[in-house]
Amino acid sequence: MDAIAWSGFWEGFLVKDCAEQADGSLLIRLMADPAHKVLCGRCGLECALVHERRARRVRERDLLDRRVWMDVPLRRMLCLQCGGRHTERCSWLDAGARLTRRLRAWVEALTRLLPIRHVAELTGLDWHTVKTIDRARLQAEHGVFDARGVRRLIMDEFALHRGHNYATVVIDADTQRVLWVGEGRSRATVRAFFDLLGERCRDIEAVAMDMNTAYDLEVRARCPGAEVIYDLFHVIALYGRKVIDRVRVDQANTLRHDRPARRVIKRARWLLLRNRENLPAGDEVRLEELLAANQPLATVYLLKTALKEIWYAPTVREGLRRWKTWRRQARESGIPALLAFARNLRLYIRGILASALYPMHTSVLEGMNNKVKVIKRMAYGFRDTSYFFLKVKAAFPGKTR
Ligand SMILES: [Zn+2]
């Protein structure tokens, strides 16, 4: 093999020879390039006194279809500057590393796209090695808490291990970036976030969250200038469970003797819960027929749409008008589930009407749970919670302000 042609791949070294090994991999043996200055691995200054030579065997990125190993004769130098024995500086191999920077960069690129297991298979590296590399990259890119310029927050929770444990996520509402993830969903959980936020707590204007959380207590205690907003997504989801599902099941039960009609209603769950604009053309017709045939379902469906309009009110005054109209219609319907929902919502009305003053894009919440599920599947090593949280942060890098 021509030493000249290979130079440049491994600065400071030349290729001595290259041989095929029994397992089909290639072993490239390097030798020191006499024209290259040797630098101390610690202080970076040139040094001339070689204390000893030690060959280190490292993995390099694959060459065509071959795995590549290399023997690198690294020198231990006696450095006159820092007065100790240090391994020489190498621009393509980190201190103590068993794989080159080139291979490491390749693994980093792959782990952005593929599960660890697949990357390990592709590269022939150990699962733990791949995970360690991915974790270090994530830590460098997302490990530092940065809340500069943050004024509006969104807080939410998601399930960890099969719904037994929960995690809390805090998002910058303006950029949709995940700022922080912590274990638990209690008031004490978010305390850790506000501790990190420190002085910046004063800059927070509004925090959006689900109605049924303990976050609001901590927000009120820590952020004197913040308004608590109850976000549309969670309220509509609750309305779906408490009102639409309830009425649908009740209506299906009244049709016990009309099996085909009963089946239509029982199977209409998604039809009723999905946003109308997301329905396929055929389903739109089905929905119209269903609502025309069933008065209580039509009522709760219409009130779902009207409920959303409260959030979109341009002013608090207009929001209040819409809320009053809504509440009257809920009362007049006489549907028990709807009445109970309206009564409960009344307790949270301030945080709903305030959305007119602090409009926030909470749509990020709609995709959150699905995205988290995908990460759980991809990043096995999910038992390592801090690694998993870094993955979540990386999945929501946000857009620039
Ligand atoms: Zn030195």
Coordinates of C-alpha atoms and ligand atoms in Angstrom, one line a residue:
M1 CA 0.0 0.0 0.0
D2 CA 1.3 3.4 -0.9
A3 CA 2.1 5.4 2.1
I4 CA 1.8 8.7 0.3
A5 CA -1.7 8.1 -0.9
W6 CA -2.9 7.4 2.6
S7 CA -1.4 10.3 4.3
G8 CA -3.8 13.0 5.5
F9 CA -6.3 10.5 6.9
W10 CA -4.3 10.2 10.1
E11 CA -2.3 13.4 10.8
G12 CA 1.1 12.7 12.2
F13 CA 1.2 9.1 11.0
L14 CA 1.9 7.2 7.9
V15 CA 0.6 3.7 6.9
K16 CA 3.2 1.0 7.5
D17 CA 1.1 -1.8 6.2
C18 CA -2.4 -3.2 5.9
A19 CA -3.4 -6.8 6.3
E20 CA -6.6 -8.8 6.2
Q21 CA -7.4 -10.6 9.5
A22 CA -9.0 -14.0 10.0
D23 CA -12.4 -12.5 10.5
G24 CA -12.2 -10.5 7.3
S25 CA -11.5 -7.2 9.0
L26 CA -8.5 -5.0 8.0
L27 CA -5.7 -4.2 10.3
I28 CA -3.9 -1.0 9.3
R29 CA -0.6 -0.5 11.1
L30 CA 0.6 3.1 11.4
M31 CA 4.0 4.5 12.0
A32 CA 5.0 8.0 13.2
D33 CA 5.5 10.5 10.5
P34 CA 9.0 11.8 11.1
A35 CA 8.1 15.2 9.5
H36 CA 5.4 15.8 12.1
K37 CA 6.0 17.7 15.3
V38 CA 5.1 15.8 18.5
L39 CA 3.0 17.8 20.9
C40 CA 2.4 17.2 24.6
G41 CA -1.1 15.8 25.1
R42 CA -1.6 18.0 28.2
C43 CA -0.2 21.4 27.4
G44 CA 0.0 21.2 23.7
L45 CA 3.6 22.4 23.4
E46 CA 6.1 20.7 21.3
C47 CA 8.3 18.2 23.0
A48 CA 11.1 16.1 22.0
L49 CA 11.8 13.6 24.7
V50 CA 10.1 10.3 24.1
H51 CA 9.6 8.4 27.2
E52 CA 8.1 5.2 25.7
R53 CA 6.0 4.0 22.8
R54 CA 2.9 2.1 23.2
A55 CA 0.7 0.8 20.3
R56 CA -3.0 1.3 20.9
R57 CA -5.5 -0.7 18.9
V58 CA -8.4 1.3 17.8
R59 CA -11.5 1.0 15.6
E60 CA -11.7 3.2 12.5
R61 CA -14.7 3.8 10.3
D62 CA -15.4 0.9 7.9
L63 CA -13.6 0.9 4.6
L64 CA -16.0 -0.4 1.9
D65 CA -17.5 -3.5 3.4
R66 CA -14.7 -4.1 5.8
R67 CA -14.3 -3.4 9.5
V68 CA -11.1 -1.5 10.1
W69 CA -8.8 -1.8 13.0
M70 CA -5.6 0.2 13.5
D71 CA -2.5 -0.1 15.5
V72 CA -1.3 3.4 16.5
P73 CA 2.2 3.7 18.0
L74 CA 1.5 6.5 20.4
R75 CA 4.4 8.1 22.2
R76 CA 4.5 9.0 25.8
M77 CA 6.5 12.2 26.1
L78 CA 8.5 13.7 28.9
C79 CA 7.2 17.2 28.8
L80 CA 9.6 19.9 30.0
Q81 CA 6.9 22.4 30.1
C82 CA 4.4 20.7 32.4
G83 CA 7.0 18.4 33.8
G84 CA 5.3 15.0 33.5
R85 CA 4.8 12.1 31.2
H86 CA 1.9 12.5 28.9
T87 CA 0.7 10.7 25.8
E88 CA 1.2 12.8 22.6
R89 CA -1.6 14.9 21.3
C90 CA -3.5 13.3 18.3
S91 CA -5.9 15.4 16.2
W92 CA -8.1 12.4 15.3
L93 CA -8.0 10.3 18.4
D94 CA -9.1 11.5 21.8
A95 CA -7.0 10.7 24.9
G96 CA -7.6 7.1 25.9
A97 CA -10.2 6.6 23.1
R98 CA -10.7 3.1 21.6
L99 CA -12.3 4.5 18.5
T100 CA -11.3 7.4 16.2
R101 CA -13.1 10.7 16.0
R102 CA -14.1 9.9 12.5
L103 CA -15.9 6.7 13.6
R104 CA -17.4 8.6 16.6
A105 CA -18.8 11.3 14.3
W106 CA -20.3 8.6 12.1
V107 CA -22.0 6.9 15.1
E108 CA -23.3 10.3 16.2
A109 CA -24.8 10.9 12.8
L110 CA -26.5 7.5 12.8
T111 CA -27.9 7.8 16.3
R112 CA -29.8 10.9 15.3
L113 CA -31.7 8.7 12.9
L114 CA -31.8 5.1 14.1
P115 CA -32.3 3.1 17.4
I116 CA -29.2 2.2 19.3
R117 CA -29.6 -1.4 18.5
H118 CA -29.5 -0.8 14.7
V119 CA -26.5 1.5 15.0
A120 CA -24.7 -1.2 17.0
E121 CA -25.5 -3.7 14.3
L122 CA -24.4 -1.5 11.5
T123 CA -21.1 -0.5 13.0
G124 CA -20.3 -3.7 14.8
L125 CA -19.8 -1.7 18.0
D126 CA -21.1 -2.7 21.4
W127 CA -24.6 -1.5 22.3
H128 CA -23.2 0.3 25.4
T129 CA -20.5 2.0 23.4
V130 CA -23.1 3.4 21.0
K131 CA -25.2 4.6 23.8
T132 CA -22.3 6.3 25.6
I133 CA -21.5 8.2 22.4
D134 CA -25.1 9.2 21.9
R135 CA -25.4 10.3 25.5
A136 CA -22.3 12.4 25.3
R137 CA -23.5 14.1 22.2
L138 CA -26.9 14.9 23.7
Q139 CA -25.3 16.1 26.9
A140 CA -23.1 18.5 24.9
E141 CA -26.0 19.8 22.7
H142 CA -28.8 19.8 25.2
G143 CA -27.4 19.3 28.7
V144 CA -27.1 22.9 29.6
F145 CA -30.1 24.6 31.0
D146 CA -30.8 27.7 29.0
A147 CA -33.8 29.9 29.6
R148 CA -32.7 33.2 28.2
G149 CA -35.5 35.4 26.9
V150 CA -38.2 33.0 28.1
R151 CA -41.5 34.7 29.0
R152 CA -44.3 32.2 28.5
L153 CA -44.2 28.6 29.5
I154 CA -46.1 25.4 28.9
M155 CA -46.1 22.7 31.5
D156 CA -47.2 19.1 30.9
E157 CA -46.7 15.6 32.1
F158 CA -46.2 12.3 30.3
A159 CA -46.2 8.7 31.5
L160 CA -42.9 7.0 32.1
H161 CA -42.9 3.2 32.8
R162 CA -46.4 2.0 31.7
G163 CA -48.1 4.8 33.4
H164 CA -46.7 4.1 36.9
N165 CA -44.4 7.1 37.0
Y166 CA -44.7 10.4 35.4
A167 CA -42.4 13.1 34.1
T168 CA -43.0 16.8 33.9
V169 CA -41.9 18.8 30.8
V170 CA -41.5 22.5 30.6
I171 CA -41.7 24.2 27.2
D172 CA -40.9 27.7 26.0
A173 CA -44.2 28.7 24.5
D174 CA -42.7 31.1 22.0
T175 CA -40.1 28.8 20.5
Q176 CA -41.7 25.4 21.4
R177 CA -38.4 24.3 22.8
V178 CA -38.3 21.8 25.7
L179 CA -36.4 23.6 28.4
W180 CA -36.5 21.1 31.1
V181 CA -37.7 17.6 32.0
G182 CA -38.0 16.2 35.5
E183 CA -39.3 13.1 37.2
G184 CA -42.7 13.3 38.9
R185 CA -45.6 15.6 38.4
S186 CA -46.0 17.1 41.8
R187 CA -45.6 20.7 43.0
A188 CA -42.2 19.6 44.3
T189 CA -41.2 18.4 40.8
V190 CA -41.5 21.8 39.2
R191 CA -39.9 23.5 42.2
A192 CA -36.6 22.1 40.8
F193 CA -37.3 23.9 37.5
F194 CA -38.0 27.2 39.2
D195 CA -34.8 26.8 41.3
L196 CA -32.9 26.6 38.0
L197 CA -34.8 29.5 36.6
G198 CA -33.8 31.6 39.6
E199 CA -34.0 35.4 38.9
R200 CA -35.8 34.8 35.6
C201 CA -38.9 33.7 37.5
R202 CA -39.8 37.4 37.5
D203 CA -39.8 37.6 33.8
I204 CA -42.5 34.9 33.4
E205 CA -45.8 36.4 32.2
A206 CA -47.9 33.3 31.7
V207 CA -47.8 29.5 32.2
A208 CA -50.1 27.2 30.4
M209 CA -51.1 23.9 31.9
D210 CA -53.8 21.3 32.4
M211 CA -56.4 22.1 34.9
N212 CA -55.9 19.0 37.0
T213 CA -52.3 19.6 38.2
A214 CA -50.5 20.9 41.2
Y215 CA -48.2 23.1 39.1
D216 CA -50.4 26.2 39.5
L217 CA -49.6 26.4 43.2
E218 CA -45.9 26.5 42.6
V219 CA -46.2 29.0 39.7
R220 CA -48.2 31.3 41.9
A221 CA -45.6 31.0 44.7
R222 CA -42.6 31.5 42.5
C223 CA -43.6 33.8 39.6
P224 CA -45.3 36.9 41.0
G225 CA -46.0 38.3 37.5
A226 CA -47.3 35.1 35.9
E227 CA -50.9 34.3 34.9
V228 CA -51.9 30.7 35.0
I229 CA -53.6 29.6 31.7
Y230 CA -55.6 26.4 31.3
D231 CA -54.8 25.2 27.9
L232 CA -57.3 24.3 25.2
F233 CA -55.9 20.9 24.3
H234 CA -56.2 19.4 27.8
V235 CA -59.7 20.9 28.4
I236 CA -61.0 19.5 25.1
A237 CA -59.4 16.1 25.9
L238 CA -61.2 16.1 29.2
Y239 CA -64.4 17.2 27.6
G240 CA -64.0 14.2 25.2
R241 CA -63.7 11.8 28.1
K242 CA -66.2 13.2 30.5
V243 CA -68.9 14.4 28.2
I244 CA -68.7 13.0 24.7
D245 CA -67.7 9.5 25.7
R246 CA -70.3 9.5 28.5
V247 CA -73.1 10.6 26.3
R248 CA -72.1 8.3 23.5
V249 CA -72.1 5.2 25.8
D250 CA -75.5 6.3 27.4
Q251 CA -77.0 6.8 24.0
A252 CA -75.7 3.4 22.8
N253 CA -77.3 1.8 25.8
T254 CA -80.7 3.3 25.1
L255 CA -80.6 1.6 21.7
R256 CA -80.2 -1.9 23.2
H257 CA -83.0 -3.2 20.9
D258 CA -81.8 -1.6 17.7
R259 CA -78.5 -3.3 17.3
P260 CA -77.3 -1.7 14.0
A261 CA -78.0 1.8 15.3
R262 CA -76.3 0.9 18.6
R263 CA -73.2 -0.3 16.7
V264 CA -73.0 2.9 14.7
I265 CA -72.9 4.9 17.9
K266 CA -70.5 2.6 19.7
R267 CA -68.0 2.8 16.9
A268 CA -68.2 6.6 16.5
R269 CA -65.7 7.4 19.2
W270 CA -62.9 8.8 16.9
L271 CA -65.5 10.4 14.7
L272 CA -66.7 12.5 17.6
L273 CA -63.3 13.2 19.2
R274 CA -61.2 14.1 16.2
N275 CA -61.1 17.6 14.9
R276 CA -63.6 18.0 12.1
E277 CA -61.0 19.5 9.7
N278 CA -58.9 16.3 10.1
L279 CA -61.7 13.9 9.1
P280 CA -61.4 12.1 5.8
A281 CA -64.2 13.0 3.3
G282 CA -66.3 9.9 3.9
D283 CA -66.2 10.3 7.6
E284 CA -67.6 13.8 7.4
V285 CA -70.8 12.4 5.9
R286 CA -71.0 9.7 8.6
L287 CA -70.6 12.3 11.2
E288 CA -73.4 14.4 9.8
E289 CA -75.7 11.4 9.7
L290 CA -74.9 10.4 13.2
L291 CA -75.5 13.9 14.6
A292 CA -78.8 14.3 12.6
A293 CA -80.0 11.1 14.1
N294 CA -79.1 11.7 17.7
Q295 CA -80.0 15.0 19.5
P296 CA -77.9 14.6 22.7
L297 CA -74.8 13.7 20.6
A298 CA -75.4 16.7 18.3
T299 CA -75.7 19.0 21.3
V300 CA -72.4 17.9 23.0
Y301 CA -70.7 18.0 19.7
L302 CA -71.8 21.5 18.9
L303 CA -70.8 22.6 22.4
K304 CA -67.3 21.2 21.9
T305 CA -66.9 23.6 19.0
A306 CA -68.3 26.4 21.0
L307 CA -66.1 25.6 23.9
K308 CA -63.0 26.1 21.7
E309 CA -64.2 29.5 20.7
I310 CA -63.9 30.7 24.3
W311 CA -60.1 30.3 23.9
Y312 CA -60.0 32.1 20.6
A313 CA -61.8 35.1 21.9
P314 CA -59.9 38.3 21.0
T315 CA -60.6 40.0 24.4
V316 CA -61.4 38.8 27.9
R317 CA -64.8 40.6 27.6
E318 CA -65.7 38.7 24.5
G319 CA -64.4 35.5 26.1
L320 CA -66.7 36.1 29.0
R321 CA -69.7 36.6 26.7
R322 CA -68.9 33.4 24.9
W323 CA -68.5 31.5 28.2
K324 CA -71.9 32.8 29.5
T325 CA -73.6 31.7 26.3
W326 CA -71.9 28.3 26.5
R327 CA -72.9 27.8 30.1
R328 CA -76.5 28.7 29.4
Q329 CA -76.6 26.2 26.5
A330 CA -75.0 23.5 28.7
R331 CA -77.7 24.1 31.4
E332 CA -80.5 24.1 28.9
S333 CA -79.4 20.8 27.4
G334 CA -80.3 19.0 30.7
I335 CA -77.5 16.5 29.9
P336 CA -76.0 15.5 33.4
A337 CA -72.5 15.0 32.1
L338 CA -72.5 18.4 30.5
L339 CA -73.9 20.1 33.6
A340 CA -71.2 18.6 35.7
F341 CA -68.5 19.6 33.3
A342 CA -69.8 23.2 33.2
R343 CA -69.9 23.4 37.0
N344 CA -66.3 22.2 37.3
L345 CA -65.1 24.5 34.5
R346 CA -66.4 27.5 36.3
L347 CA -63.8 27.1 39.0
Y348 CA -61.1 27.5 36.3
I349 CA -62.6 30.3 34.3
R350 CA -60.1 32.9 35.1
G351 CA -57.3 30.8 33.6
I352 CA -59.4 30.2 30.5
L353 CA -60.4 33.8 29.8
A354 CA -56.8 34.9 30.4
S355 CA -55.8 33.1 27.2
A356 CA -57.2 36.2 25.4
L357 CA -54.4 38.2 27.0
Y358 CA -51.6 35.7 26.6
P359 CA -52.3 33.7 23.4
M360 CA -49.9 30.7 23.3
H361 CA -49.4 28.0 20.8
T362 CA -50.0 25.0 22.9
S363 CA -50.5 22.8 19.8
V364 CA -47.1 21.3 20.7
L365 CA -48.9 19.3 23.4
E366 CA -51.0 17.4 20.8
G367 CA -48.1 15.7 19.3
M368 CA -46.1 15.4 22.6
N369 CA -47.3 12.0 23.8
N370 CA -46.9 10.3 20.4
K371 CA -43.4 11.6 20.0
V372 CA -42.5 10.5 23.5
K373 CA -43.7 7.0 22.7
V374 CA -41.5 6.9 19.6
I375 CA -38.5 7.9 21.7
K376 CA -39.3 5.2 24.2
R377 CA -39.3 2.6 21.5
M378 CA -36.1 3.9 19.9
A379 CA -34.0 4.7 22.9
Y380 CA -34.0 1.5 24.7
G381 CA -31.8 2.4 27.6
F382 CA -34.9 4.2 28.5
R383 CA -34.3 2.8 32.0
D384 CA -31.7 5.4 32.1
T385 CA -34.0 8.3 32.8
S386 CA -31.6 11.1 32.4
Y387 CA -30.6 9.8 29.0
F388 CA -34.3 9.5 28.1
F389 CA -34.9 13.1 29.1
L390 CA -32.0 14.3 27.0
K391 CA -33.7 12.5 24.1
V392 CA -36.9 14.3 24.8
K393 CA -35.1 17.6 24.8
A394 CA -33.4 16.8 21.6
A395 CA -36.8 15.9 20.0
F396 CA -38.1 19.4 20.7
P397 CA -35.3 21.8 19.8
G398 CA -37.8 24.5 19.0
K399 CA -37.6 27.2 16.3
T400 CA -35.6 30.3 16.6
R401 CA -37.3 33.1 18.4
Ligands
ZN1 ZN 3.2 19.4 28.5

